[in-house]
Coordinates of C-alpha atoms in Angstrom, one line a residue:
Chain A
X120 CA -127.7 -88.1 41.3
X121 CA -128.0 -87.7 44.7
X122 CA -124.8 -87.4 45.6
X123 CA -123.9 -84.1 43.4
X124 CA -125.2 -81.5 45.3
X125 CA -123.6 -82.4 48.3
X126 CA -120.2 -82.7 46.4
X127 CA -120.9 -79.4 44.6
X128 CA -121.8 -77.7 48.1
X129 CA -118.5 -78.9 49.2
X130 CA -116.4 -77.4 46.3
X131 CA -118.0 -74.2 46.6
X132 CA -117.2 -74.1 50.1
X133 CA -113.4 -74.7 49.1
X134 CA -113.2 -72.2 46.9
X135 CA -115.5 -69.4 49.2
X136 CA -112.7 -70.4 51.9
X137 CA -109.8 -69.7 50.0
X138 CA -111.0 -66.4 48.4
X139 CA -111.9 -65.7 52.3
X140 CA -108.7 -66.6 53.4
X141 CA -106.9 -64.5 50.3
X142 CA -105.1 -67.3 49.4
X143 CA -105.2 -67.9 45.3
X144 CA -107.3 -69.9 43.2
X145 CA -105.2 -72.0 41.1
X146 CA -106.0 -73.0 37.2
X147 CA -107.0 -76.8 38.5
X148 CA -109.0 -75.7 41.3
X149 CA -112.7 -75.7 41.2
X150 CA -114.6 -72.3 40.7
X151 CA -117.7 -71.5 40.3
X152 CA -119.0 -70.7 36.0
X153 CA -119.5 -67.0 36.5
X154 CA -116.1 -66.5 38.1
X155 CA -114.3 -68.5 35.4
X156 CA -116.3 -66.5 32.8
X157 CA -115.9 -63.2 34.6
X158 CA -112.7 -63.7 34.4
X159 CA -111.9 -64.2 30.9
X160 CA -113.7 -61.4 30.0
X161 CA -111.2 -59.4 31.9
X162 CA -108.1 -61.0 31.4
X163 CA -109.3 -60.7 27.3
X164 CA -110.3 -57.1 27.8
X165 CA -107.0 -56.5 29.3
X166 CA -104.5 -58.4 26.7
X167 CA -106.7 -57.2 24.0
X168 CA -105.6 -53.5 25.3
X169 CA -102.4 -54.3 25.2
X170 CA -102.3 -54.8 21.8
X171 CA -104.4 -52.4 20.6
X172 CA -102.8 -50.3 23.1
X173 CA -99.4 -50.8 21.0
X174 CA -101.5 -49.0 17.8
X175 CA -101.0 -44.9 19.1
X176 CA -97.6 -45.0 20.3
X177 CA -96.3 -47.1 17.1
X178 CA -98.0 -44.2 15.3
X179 CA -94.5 -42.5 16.6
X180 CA -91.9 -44.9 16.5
X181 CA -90.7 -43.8 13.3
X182 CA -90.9 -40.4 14.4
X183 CA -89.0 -40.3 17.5
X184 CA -87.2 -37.1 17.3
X185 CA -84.0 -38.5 19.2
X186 CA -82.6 -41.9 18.7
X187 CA -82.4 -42.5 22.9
X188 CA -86.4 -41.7 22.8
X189 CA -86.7 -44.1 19.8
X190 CA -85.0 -47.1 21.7
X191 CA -87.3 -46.0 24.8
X192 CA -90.2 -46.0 22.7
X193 CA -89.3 -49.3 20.5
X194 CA -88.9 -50.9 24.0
X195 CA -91.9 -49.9 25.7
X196 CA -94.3 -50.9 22.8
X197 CA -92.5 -54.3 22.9
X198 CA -93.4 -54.7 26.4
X199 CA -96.9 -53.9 25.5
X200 CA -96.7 -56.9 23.2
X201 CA -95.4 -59.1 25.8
X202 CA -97.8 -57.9 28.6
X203 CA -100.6 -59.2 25.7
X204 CA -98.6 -62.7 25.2
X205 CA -98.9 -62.8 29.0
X206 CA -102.3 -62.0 29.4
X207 CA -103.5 -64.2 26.7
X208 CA -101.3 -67.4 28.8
X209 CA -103.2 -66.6 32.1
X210 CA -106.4 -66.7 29.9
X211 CA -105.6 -69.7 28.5
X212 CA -104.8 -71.1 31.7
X213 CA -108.7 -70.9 32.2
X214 CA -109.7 -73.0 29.3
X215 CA -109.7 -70.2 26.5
X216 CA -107.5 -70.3 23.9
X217 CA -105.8 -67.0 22.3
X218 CA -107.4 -68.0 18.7
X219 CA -110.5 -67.6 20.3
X220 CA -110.0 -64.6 22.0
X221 CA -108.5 -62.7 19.4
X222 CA -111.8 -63.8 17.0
X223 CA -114.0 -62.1 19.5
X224 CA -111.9 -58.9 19.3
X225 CA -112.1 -58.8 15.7
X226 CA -115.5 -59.3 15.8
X227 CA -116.1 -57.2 18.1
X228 CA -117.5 -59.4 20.6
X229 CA -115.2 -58.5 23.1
X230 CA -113.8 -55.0 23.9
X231 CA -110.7 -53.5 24.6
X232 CA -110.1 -50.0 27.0
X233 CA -111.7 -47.1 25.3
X234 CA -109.1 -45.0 26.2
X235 CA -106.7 -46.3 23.0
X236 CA -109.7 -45.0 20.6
X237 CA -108.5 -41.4 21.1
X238 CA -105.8 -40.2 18.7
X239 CA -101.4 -39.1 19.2
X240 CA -101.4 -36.4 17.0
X241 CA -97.9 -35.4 18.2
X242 CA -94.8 -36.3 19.8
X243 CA -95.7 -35.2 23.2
X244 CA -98.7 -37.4 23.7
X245 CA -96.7 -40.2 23.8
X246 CA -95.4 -38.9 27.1
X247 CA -99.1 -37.9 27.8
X248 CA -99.9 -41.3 27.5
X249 CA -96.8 -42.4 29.8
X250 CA -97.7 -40.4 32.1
X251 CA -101.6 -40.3 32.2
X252 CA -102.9 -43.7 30.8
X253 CA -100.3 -45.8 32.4
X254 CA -100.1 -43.9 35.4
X255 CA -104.1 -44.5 35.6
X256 CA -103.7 -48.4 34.0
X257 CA -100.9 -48.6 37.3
X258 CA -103.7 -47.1 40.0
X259 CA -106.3 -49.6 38.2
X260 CA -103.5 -53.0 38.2
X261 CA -101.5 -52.6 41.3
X262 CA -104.8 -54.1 43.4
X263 CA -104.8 -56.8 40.6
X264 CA -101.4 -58.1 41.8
X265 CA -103.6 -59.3 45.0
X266 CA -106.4 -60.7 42.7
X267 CA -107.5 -63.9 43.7
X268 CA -106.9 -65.7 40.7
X269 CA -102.9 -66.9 40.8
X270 CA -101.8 -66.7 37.5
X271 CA -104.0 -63.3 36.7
X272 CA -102.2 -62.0 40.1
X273 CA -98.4 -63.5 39.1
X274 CA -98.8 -61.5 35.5
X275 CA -99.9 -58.5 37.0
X276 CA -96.8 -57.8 39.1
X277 CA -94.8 -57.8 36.4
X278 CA -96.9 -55.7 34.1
X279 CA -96.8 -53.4 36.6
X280 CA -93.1 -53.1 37.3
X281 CA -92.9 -52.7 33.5
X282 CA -95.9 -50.1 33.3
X283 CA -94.1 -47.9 36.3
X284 CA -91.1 -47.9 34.2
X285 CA -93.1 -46.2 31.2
X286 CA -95.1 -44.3 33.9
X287 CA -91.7 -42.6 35.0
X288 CA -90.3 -42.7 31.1
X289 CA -93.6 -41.3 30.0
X290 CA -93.1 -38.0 32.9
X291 CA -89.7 -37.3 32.1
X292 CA -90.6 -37.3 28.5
X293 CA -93.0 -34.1 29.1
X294 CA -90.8 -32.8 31.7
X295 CA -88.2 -32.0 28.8
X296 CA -91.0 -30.5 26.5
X297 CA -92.1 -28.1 29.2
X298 CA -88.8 -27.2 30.1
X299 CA -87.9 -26.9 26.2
X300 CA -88.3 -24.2 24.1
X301 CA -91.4 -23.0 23.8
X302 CA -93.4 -24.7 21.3
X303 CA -92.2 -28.0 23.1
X304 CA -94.0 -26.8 25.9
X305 CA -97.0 -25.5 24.1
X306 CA -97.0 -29.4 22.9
X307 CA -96.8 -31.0 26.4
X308 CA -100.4 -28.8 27.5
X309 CA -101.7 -29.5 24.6
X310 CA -101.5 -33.3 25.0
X311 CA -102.2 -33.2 28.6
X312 CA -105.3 -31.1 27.5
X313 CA -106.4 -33.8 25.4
X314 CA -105.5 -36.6 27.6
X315 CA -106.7 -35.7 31.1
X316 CA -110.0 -36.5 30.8
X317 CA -110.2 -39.5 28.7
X318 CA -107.7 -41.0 31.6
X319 CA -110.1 -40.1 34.8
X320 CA -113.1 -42.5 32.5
X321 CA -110.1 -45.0 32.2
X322 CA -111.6 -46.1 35.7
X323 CA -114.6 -47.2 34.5
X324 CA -118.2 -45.8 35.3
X325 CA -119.1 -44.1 38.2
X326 CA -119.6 -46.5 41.4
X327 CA -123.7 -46.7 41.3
X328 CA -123.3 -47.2 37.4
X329 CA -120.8 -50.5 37.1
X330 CA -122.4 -53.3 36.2
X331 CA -119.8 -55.9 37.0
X332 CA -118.3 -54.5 40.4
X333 CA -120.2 -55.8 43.1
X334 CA -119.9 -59.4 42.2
X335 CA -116.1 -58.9 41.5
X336 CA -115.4 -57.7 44.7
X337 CA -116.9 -60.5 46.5
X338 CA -114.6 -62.4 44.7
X339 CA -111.5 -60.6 45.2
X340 CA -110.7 -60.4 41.4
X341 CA -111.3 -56.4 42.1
X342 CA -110.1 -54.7 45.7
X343 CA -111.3 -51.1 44.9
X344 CA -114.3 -49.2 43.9
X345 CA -114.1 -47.4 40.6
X346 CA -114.5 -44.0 41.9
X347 CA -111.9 -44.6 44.7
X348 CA -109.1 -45.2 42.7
X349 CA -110.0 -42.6 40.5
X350 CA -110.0 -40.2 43.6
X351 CA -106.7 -42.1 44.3
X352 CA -105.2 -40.7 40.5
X353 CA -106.2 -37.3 41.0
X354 CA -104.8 -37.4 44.2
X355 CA -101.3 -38.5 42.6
X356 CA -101.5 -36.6 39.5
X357 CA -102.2 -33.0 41.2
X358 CA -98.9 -32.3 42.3
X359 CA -97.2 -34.4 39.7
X360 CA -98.8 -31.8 37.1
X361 CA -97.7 -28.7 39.2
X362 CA -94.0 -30.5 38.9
X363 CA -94.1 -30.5 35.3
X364 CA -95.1 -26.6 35.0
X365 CA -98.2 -27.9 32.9
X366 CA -102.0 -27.4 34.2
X367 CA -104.7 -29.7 34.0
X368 CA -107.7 -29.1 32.2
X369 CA -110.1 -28.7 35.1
X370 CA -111.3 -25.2 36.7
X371 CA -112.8 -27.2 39.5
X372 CA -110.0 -28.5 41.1
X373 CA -109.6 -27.7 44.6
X374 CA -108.5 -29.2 47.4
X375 CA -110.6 -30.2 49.5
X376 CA -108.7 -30.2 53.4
X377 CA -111.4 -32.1 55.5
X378 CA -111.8 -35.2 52.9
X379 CA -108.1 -34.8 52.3
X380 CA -108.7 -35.0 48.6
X381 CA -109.0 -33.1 45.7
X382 CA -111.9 -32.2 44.3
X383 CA -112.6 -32.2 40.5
X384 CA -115.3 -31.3 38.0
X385 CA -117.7 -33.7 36.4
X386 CA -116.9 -35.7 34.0
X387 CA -118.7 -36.3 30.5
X388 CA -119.9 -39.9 31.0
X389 CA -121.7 -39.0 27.5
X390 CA -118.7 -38.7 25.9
X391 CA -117.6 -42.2 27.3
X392 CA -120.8 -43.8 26.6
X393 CA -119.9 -42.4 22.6
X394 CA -116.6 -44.5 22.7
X395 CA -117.8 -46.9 23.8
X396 CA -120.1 -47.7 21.2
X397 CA -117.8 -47.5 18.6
X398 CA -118.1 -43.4 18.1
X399 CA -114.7 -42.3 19.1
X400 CA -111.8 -41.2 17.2
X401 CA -110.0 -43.8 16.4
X402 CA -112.4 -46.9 16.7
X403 CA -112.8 -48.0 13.1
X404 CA -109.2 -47.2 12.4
X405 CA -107.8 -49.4 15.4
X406 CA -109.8 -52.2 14.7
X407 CA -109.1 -52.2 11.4
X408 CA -105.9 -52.0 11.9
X409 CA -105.6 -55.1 13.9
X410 CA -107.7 -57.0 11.3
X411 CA -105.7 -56.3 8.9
X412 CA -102.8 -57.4 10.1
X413 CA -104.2 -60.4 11.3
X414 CA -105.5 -60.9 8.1
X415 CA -102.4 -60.5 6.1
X416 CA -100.3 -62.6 8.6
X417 CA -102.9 -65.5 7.9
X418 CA -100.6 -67.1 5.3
X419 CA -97.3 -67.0 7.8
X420 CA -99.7 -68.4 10.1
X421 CA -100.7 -71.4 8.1
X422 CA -96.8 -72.0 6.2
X423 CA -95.5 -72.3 10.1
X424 CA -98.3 -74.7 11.1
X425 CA -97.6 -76.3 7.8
X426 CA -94.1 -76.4 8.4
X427 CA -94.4 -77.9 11.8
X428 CA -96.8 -80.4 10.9
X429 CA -93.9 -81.7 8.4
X430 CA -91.2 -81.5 10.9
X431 CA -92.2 -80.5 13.9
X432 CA -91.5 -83.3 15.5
X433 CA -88.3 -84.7 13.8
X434 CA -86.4 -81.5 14.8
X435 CA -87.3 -81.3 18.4
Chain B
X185 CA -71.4 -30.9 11.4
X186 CA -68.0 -32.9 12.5
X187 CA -67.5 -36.2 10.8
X188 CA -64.9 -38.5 12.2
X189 CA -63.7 -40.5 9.0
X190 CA -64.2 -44.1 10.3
X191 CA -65.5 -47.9 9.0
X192 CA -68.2 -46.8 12.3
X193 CA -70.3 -44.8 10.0
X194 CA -71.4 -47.1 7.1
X195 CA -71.5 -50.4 9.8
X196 CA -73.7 -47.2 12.3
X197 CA -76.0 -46.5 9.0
X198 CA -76.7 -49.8 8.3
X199 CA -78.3 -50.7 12.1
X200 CA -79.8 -47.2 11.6
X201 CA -82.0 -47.8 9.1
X202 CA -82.6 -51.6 8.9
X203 CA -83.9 -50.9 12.6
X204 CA -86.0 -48.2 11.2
X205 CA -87.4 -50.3 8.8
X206 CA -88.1 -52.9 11.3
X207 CA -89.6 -50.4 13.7
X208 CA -92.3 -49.9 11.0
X209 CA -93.4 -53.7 11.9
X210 CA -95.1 -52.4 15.2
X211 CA -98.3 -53.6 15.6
X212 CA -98.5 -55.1 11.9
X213 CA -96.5 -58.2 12.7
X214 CA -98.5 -61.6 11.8
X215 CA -98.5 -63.3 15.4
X216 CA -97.7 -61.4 18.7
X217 CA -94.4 -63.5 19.0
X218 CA -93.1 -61.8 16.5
X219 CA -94.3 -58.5 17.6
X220 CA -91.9 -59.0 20.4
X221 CA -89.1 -60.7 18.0
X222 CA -89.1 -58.0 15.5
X223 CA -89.0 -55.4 18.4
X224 CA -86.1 -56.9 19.6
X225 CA -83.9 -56.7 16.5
X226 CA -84.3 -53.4 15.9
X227 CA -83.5 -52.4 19.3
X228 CA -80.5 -54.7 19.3
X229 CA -79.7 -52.6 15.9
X230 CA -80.6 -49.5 17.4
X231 CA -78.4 -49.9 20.1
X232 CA -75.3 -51.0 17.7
X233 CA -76.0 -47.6 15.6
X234 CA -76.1 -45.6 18.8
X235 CA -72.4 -47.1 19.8
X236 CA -71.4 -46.8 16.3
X237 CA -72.1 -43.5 15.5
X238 CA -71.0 -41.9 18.3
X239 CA -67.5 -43.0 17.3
X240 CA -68.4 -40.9 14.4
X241 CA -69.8 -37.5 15.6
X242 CA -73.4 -36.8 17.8
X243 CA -75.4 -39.9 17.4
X244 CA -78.5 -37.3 16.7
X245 CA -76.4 -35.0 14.2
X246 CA -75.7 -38.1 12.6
X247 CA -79.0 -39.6 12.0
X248 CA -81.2 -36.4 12.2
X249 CA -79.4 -33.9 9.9
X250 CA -78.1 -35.8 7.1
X251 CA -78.9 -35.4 3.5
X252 CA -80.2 -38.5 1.8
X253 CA -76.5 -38.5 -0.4
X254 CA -74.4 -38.5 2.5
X255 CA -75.9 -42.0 4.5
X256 CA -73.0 -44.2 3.9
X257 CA -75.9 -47.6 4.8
X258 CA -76.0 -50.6 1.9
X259 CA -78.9 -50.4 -0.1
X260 CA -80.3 -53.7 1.1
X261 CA -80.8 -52.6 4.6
X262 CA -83.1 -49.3 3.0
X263 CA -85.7 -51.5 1.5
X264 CA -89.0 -51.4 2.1
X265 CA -90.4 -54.2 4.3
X266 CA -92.5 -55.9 1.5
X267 CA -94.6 -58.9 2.7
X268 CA -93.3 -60.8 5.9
X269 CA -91.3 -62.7 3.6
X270 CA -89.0 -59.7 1.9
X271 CA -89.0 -58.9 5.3
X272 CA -87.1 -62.2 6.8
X273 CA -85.2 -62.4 3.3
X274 CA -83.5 -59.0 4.2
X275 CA -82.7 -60.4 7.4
X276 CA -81.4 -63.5 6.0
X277 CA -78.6 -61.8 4.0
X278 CA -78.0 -58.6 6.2
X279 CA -77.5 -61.1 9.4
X280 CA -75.4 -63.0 7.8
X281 CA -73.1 -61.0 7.0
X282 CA -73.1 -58.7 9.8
X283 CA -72.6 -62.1 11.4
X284 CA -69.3 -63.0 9.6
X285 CA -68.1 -59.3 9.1
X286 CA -68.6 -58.9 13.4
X287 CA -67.1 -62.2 14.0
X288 CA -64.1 -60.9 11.5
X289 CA -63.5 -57.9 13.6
X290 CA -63.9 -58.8 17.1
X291 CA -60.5 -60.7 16.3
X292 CA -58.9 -57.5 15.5
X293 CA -57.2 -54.5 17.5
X294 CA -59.7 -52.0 15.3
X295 CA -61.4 -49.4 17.2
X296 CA -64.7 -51.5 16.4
X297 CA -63.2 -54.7 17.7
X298 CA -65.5 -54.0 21.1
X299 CA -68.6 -53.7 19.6
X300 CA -68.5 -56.3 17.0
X301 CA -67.8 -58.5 19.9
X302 CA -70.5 -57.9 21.6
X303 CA -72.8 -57.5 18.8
X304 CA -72.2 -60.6 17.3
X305 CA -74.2 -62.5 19.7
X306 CA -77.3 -60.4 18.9
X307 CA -76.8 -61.0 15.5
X308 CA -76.4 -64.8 15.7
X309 CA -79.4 -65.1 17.0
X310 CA -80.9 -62.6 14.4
X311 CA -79.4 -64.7 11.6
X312 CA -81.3 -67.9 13.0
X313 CA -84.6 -66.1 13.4
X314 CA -84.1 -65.2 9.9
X315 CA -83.2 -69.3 9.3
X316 CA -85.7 -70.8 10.9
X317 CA -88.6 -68.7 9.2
X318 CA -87.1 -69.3 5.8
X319 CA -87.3 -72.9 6.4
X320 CA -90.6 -72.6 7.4
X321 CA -91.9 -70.3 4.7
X322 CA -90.0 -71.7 2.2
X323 CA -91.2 -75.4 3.4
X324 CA -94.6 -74.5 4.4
X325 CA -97.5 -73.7 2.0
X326 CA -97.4 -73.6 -1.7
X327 CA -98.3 -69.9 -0.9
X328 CA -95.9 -69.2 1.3
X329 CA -93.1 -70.9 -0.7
X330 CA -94.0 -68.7 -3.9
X331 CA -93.6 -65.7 -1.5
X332 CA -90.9 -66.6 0.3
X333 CA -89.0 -67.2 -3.5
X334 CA -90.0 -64.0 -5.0
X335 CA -88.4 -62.4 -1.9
X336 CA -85.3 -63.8 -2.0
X337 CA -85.3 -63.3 -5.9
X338 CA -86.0 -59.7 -5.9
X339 CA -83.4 -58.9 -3.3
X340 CA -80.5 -60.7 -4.7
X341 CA -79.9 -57.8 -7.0
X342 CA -78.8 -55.9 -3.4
X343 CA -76.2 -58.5 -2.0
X344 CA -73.5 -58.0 -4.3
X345 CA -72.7 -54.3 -2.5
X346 CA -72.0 -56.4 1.3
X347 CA -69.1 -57.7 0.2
X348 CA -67.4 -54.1 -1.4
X349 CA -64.5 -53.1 0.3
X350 CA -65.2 -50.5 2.6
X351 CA -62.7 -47.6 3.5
X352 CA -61.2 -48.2 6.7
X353 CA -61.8 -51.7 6.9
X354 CA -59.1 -53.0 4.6
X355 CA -57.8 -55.4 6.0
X356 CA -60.8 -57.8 5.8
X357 CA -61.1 -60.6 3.4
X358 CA -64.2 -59.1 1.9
X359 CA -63.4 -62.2 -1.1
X360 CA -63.0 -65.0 1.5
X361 CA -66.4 -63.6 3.6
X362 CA -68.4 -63.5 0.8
X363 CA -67.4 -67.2 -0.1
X364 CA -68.6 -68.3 3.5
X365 CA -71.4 -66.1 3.0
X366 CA -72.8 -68.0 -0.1
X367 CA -72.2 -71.2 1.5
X368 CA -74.8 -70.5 4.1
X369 CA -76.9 -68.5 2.1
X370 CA -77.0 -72.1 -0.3
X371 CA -77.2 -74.0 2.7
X372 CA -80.4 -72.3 3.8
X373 CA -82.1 -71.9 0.8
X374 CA -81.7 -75.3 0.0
X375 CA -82.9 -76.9 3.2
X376 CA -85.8 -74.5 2.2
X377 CA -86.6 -76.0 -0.5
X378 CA -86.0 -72.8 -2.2
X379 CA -84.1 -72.0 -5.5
X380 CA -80.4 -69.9 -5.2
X381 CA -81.0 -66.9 -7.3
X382 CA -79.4 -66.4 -10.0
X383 CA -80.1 -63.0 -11.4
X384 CA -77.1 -59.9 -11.4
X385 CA -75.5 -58.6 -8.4
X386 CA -73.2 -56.1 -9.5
X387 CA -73.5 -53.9 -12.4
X388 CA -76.4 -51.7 -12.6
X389 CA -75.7 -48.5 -11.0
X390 CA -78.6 -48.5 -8.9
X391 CA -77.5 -51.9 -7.1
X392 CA -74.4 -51.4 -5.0
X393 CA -73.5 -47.5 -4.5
X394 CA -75.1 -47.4 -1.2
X395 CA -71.4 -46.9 0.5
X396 CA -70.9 -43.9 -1.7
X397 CA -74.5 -42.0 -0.8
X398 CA -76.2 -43.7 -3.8
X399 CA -79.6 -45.0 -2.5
X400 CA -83.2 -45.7 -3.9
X401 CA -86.0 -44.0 -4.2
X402 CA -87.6 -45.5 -1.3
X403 CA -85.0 -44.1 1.1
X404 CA -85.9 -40.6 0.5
X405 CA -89.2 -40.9 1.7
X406 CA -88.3 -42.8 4.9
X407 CA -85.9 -40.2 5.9
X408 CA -88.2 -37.3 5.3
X409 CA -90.3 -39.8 8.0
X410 CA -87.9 -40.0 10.4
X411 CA -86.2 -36.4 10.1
X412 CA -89.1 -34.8 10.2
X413 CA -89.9 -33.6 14.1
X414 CA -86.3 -33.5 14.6
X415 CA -86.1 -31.2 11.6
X416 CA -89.2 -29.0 12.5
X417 CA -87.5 -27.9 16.2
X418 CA -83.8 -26.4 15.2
X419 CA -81.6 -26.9 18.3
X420 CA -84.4 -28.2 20.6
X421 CA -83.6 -31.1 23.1
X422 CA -85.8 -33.9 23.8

């Protein structure tokens, strides 16, 4: 018994060095309990968006109003699906198995962004959401490419070459609208009214308010506070929002020449705190939407596990 | 609206609208793999319709401003999705012959030689996905076998319109295709464990007048879906 302490003193050590040095931790490496849990929970939170993230813009799919903006929508919601089957492996690669995961989504034990509990109630807020949510899920994921965790870090840079592809897809998308006629453009503000705020909380609560952050920076799973890559989106979005012809949402926004930064108005935390808890929009319906599917899939499920169990290995 | 007479149009209606109906899979599919597999077929088929109509007239005239009687797309390819198993069943007989009618015309100095060249390879490997999950359904469960029959059962009465000669297209051996297409049809079925259906497929009037802008009732509705924004903004570009 003796002899455990010392050894556990020693693999802590390791693993402090290498997250010092900003090398990667690797899935057979030693890490502490709380990091290997911390991480799950984010990895999960993040794949479970992804799917659930694949709910609002499939709500247009069959809408699309051009055939090149269906295949560019068809696409993009695939990639969402594959950014989740990506996810879910770098989870797994922690001991957690995608079963699992997906159980504590559907019973909502774990949570997915709140930002995907908010309605499309037209064909411009799928550029809204191109735009806005996965220019703010870019500003949140581009540190993650750095995170100490290898395979979390591997997935991330190509989720985010995918996500800056629907980031520009998602702009040139409400470019058109306000340049279009103008109800098309009276569509684009009206999306970009309804998305702008929703996508500053996308960065989580206010620095003195997040629970989790401290610890996670230690670790080097996060690089940035919440609030400075929120100031970092505002910063982009400004002038990108001037480019369009469309206005955001905010009286207070002003440039602010000796922080170098724009300034903007406060935002209703409440209203976060709401969605949170289950009271937005779209929560019942999203969840249940998942379920269900899951649900009626069961039986496909089970015949290929069946199936494979039968001949699985005689016809590999 | 100008209408190039050409085979392109009926081969561009049926990727149209089986991608369509595919598309409606999104987010409902029963594992994420076949989120992403589902998703990839239609946008295969998407991008065949694209080609295909465009040798026709404006891609977006085309799909957008259509009545219901003038789609020139098989019946089959315009029913609902049903359970996943009506789902793979369509698949099973639209892929198959899309496989053998491709393979057909890439060999040929028609315009569509190009694109059936290309295409075919997509729809080989849509025509195994469709395989390989028969065989599984079909051999899995008790559950799933029941579904997977009724599926193949109640679409049966919509295969006998693949192999109608289509204007434009006369020099294939529609006769010849459709005998290679029953052989792998059997083929699968049976390795499935499944029963070859047996019911009618020509006959009834509502079975088989897809090529001449007959369709079902289901079709209306999906095209009132999918016109519908286009529709509401006259001229507009998006």
């Amino acid at each position: 018994m003796t002899t455990i302490a010392p050894e556990e003193t020693a693999r802590e050590a390791v693993f402090d060095a290498t997250v010092a040095a900003d090398e990667r931790i690797e899935p057979r490496d030693w890490m502490p309990d709380a990091y290997r849990s911390t991480l799950v929970r984010q990895i999960a939170q993040h794949a479970h968006s992804e799917i659930i993230g694949m709910q609002p813009e499939a709500n247009w799919i069959t809408r699309a109003p051009s055939l090149r903006r269906k295949a560019i929508l068809m696409a993009k919601v695939q990639d969402e699906a594959g950014h989740g089957l990506y996810l879910y492996s770098a989870a797994e690669t922690l001991g957690t198995s995608r079963d699992e995961l997906l159980d504590k989504l559907h019973s909502g034990r774990q949570k997915y962004s709140s930002i995907f509990n908010y309605p499309t109630l037209t064909w411009a807020d799928v550029g809204a959401i191109g735009w806005l949510v996965d220019g703010a899920a870019i500003t949140n994921q581009v540190p993650l490419c750095r995170c100490s965790y290898g395979p979390y870090a591997r997935a991330m840079v190509r989720v985010c070459k995918e996500e800056s592809f629907h980031q520009r897809q998602g702009y040139e998308l409400l470019l058109t609208l306000s340049r279009g006629t103008d109800a098309q453009h009276a569509m684009a503000q009206d999306a970009v009214n309804r998305w702008w705020w929703p996508s500053l909380m996308m960065f989580g609560p206010p620095d003195d308010e997040s629970a989790h952050s401290a610890q996670s920076m230690a670790w080097k799973i996060k690089r940035h506070s919440n609030d400075e890559l929120r100031q970092r989106f505002v910063d982009i979005c400004v002038p990108q929002a001037e480019a369009l012809g469309l206005t955001l949402p905010d009286p207070d926004l002003t440039w602010n020449d000796e922080r170098g930064h724009w300034e903007f108005g406060a935002i209703d935390w409440a209203e976060f705190r709401e969605v949170l808890k289950g009271n937005g929009p779209c929560n019942e319906q999203r969840i249940s939407r998942r379920r269900q599917a899951h649900e009626e899939g069961a039986w496909v499920r089970e015949a290929a596990a069946a199936h494979a169990a039968k001949h699985g290995k005689a016809s590999r | 609206m100008n209408i190039t007479a050409t085979p392109a149009l009926p081969l561009g209606d049926d990727a149209l609208i089986l991608s369509h109906r595919l598309g409606e899979w999104a987010g409902h599919a029963p594992v994420l793999e076949e989120e992403v597999a589902l998703a990839n077929i239609a946008l295969d088929l998407l991008g065949q319709a694209r080609i295909l109509l465009s040798l026709a007239g404006d891609e977006d005239e085309l799909a957008y401003l259509r009545e219901e009687r003038q789609f020139r797309n098989l019946q089959l390819v315009e029913q609902p999705n049903g359970d996943f198993a009506h789902t793979i069943a369509r698949q099973l007989y639209f892929s198959t012959y899309q496989e053998l009618l491709f393979n057909h015309l890439a060999a040929t100095d028609s315009e569509l030689a190009p694109l059936a060249g290309k295409a075919v390879k997509e729809v080989a490997y849509h025509r195994d996905h469709a395989h390989q999950w028969t065989l599984r359904l079909g051999d899995g469960t008790d559950e799933s076998r029941t579904r997977m029959q009724r599926a193949v059962d109640a679409l049966w009465r919509y295969t006998g319109e693949l192999f109608e000669p289509v204007e434009g297209l006369e020099t294939v051996p529609w006769a010849a295709l459709h005998d290679s297409w029953a052989a792998r049809i059997t083929s699968t079925l049976e390795q499935a464990t499944l029963t070859v259906p047996e019911g009618p497929r020509h006959g009834a009037w509502t079975a088989g007048a897809g090529r001449q802008g007959l369709h079902t009732e289901p079709f209306g509705r999906m095209l009132a879906e999918m016109q519908h924004l286009h529709r509401s903004h006259p001229g507009a570009t998006w």
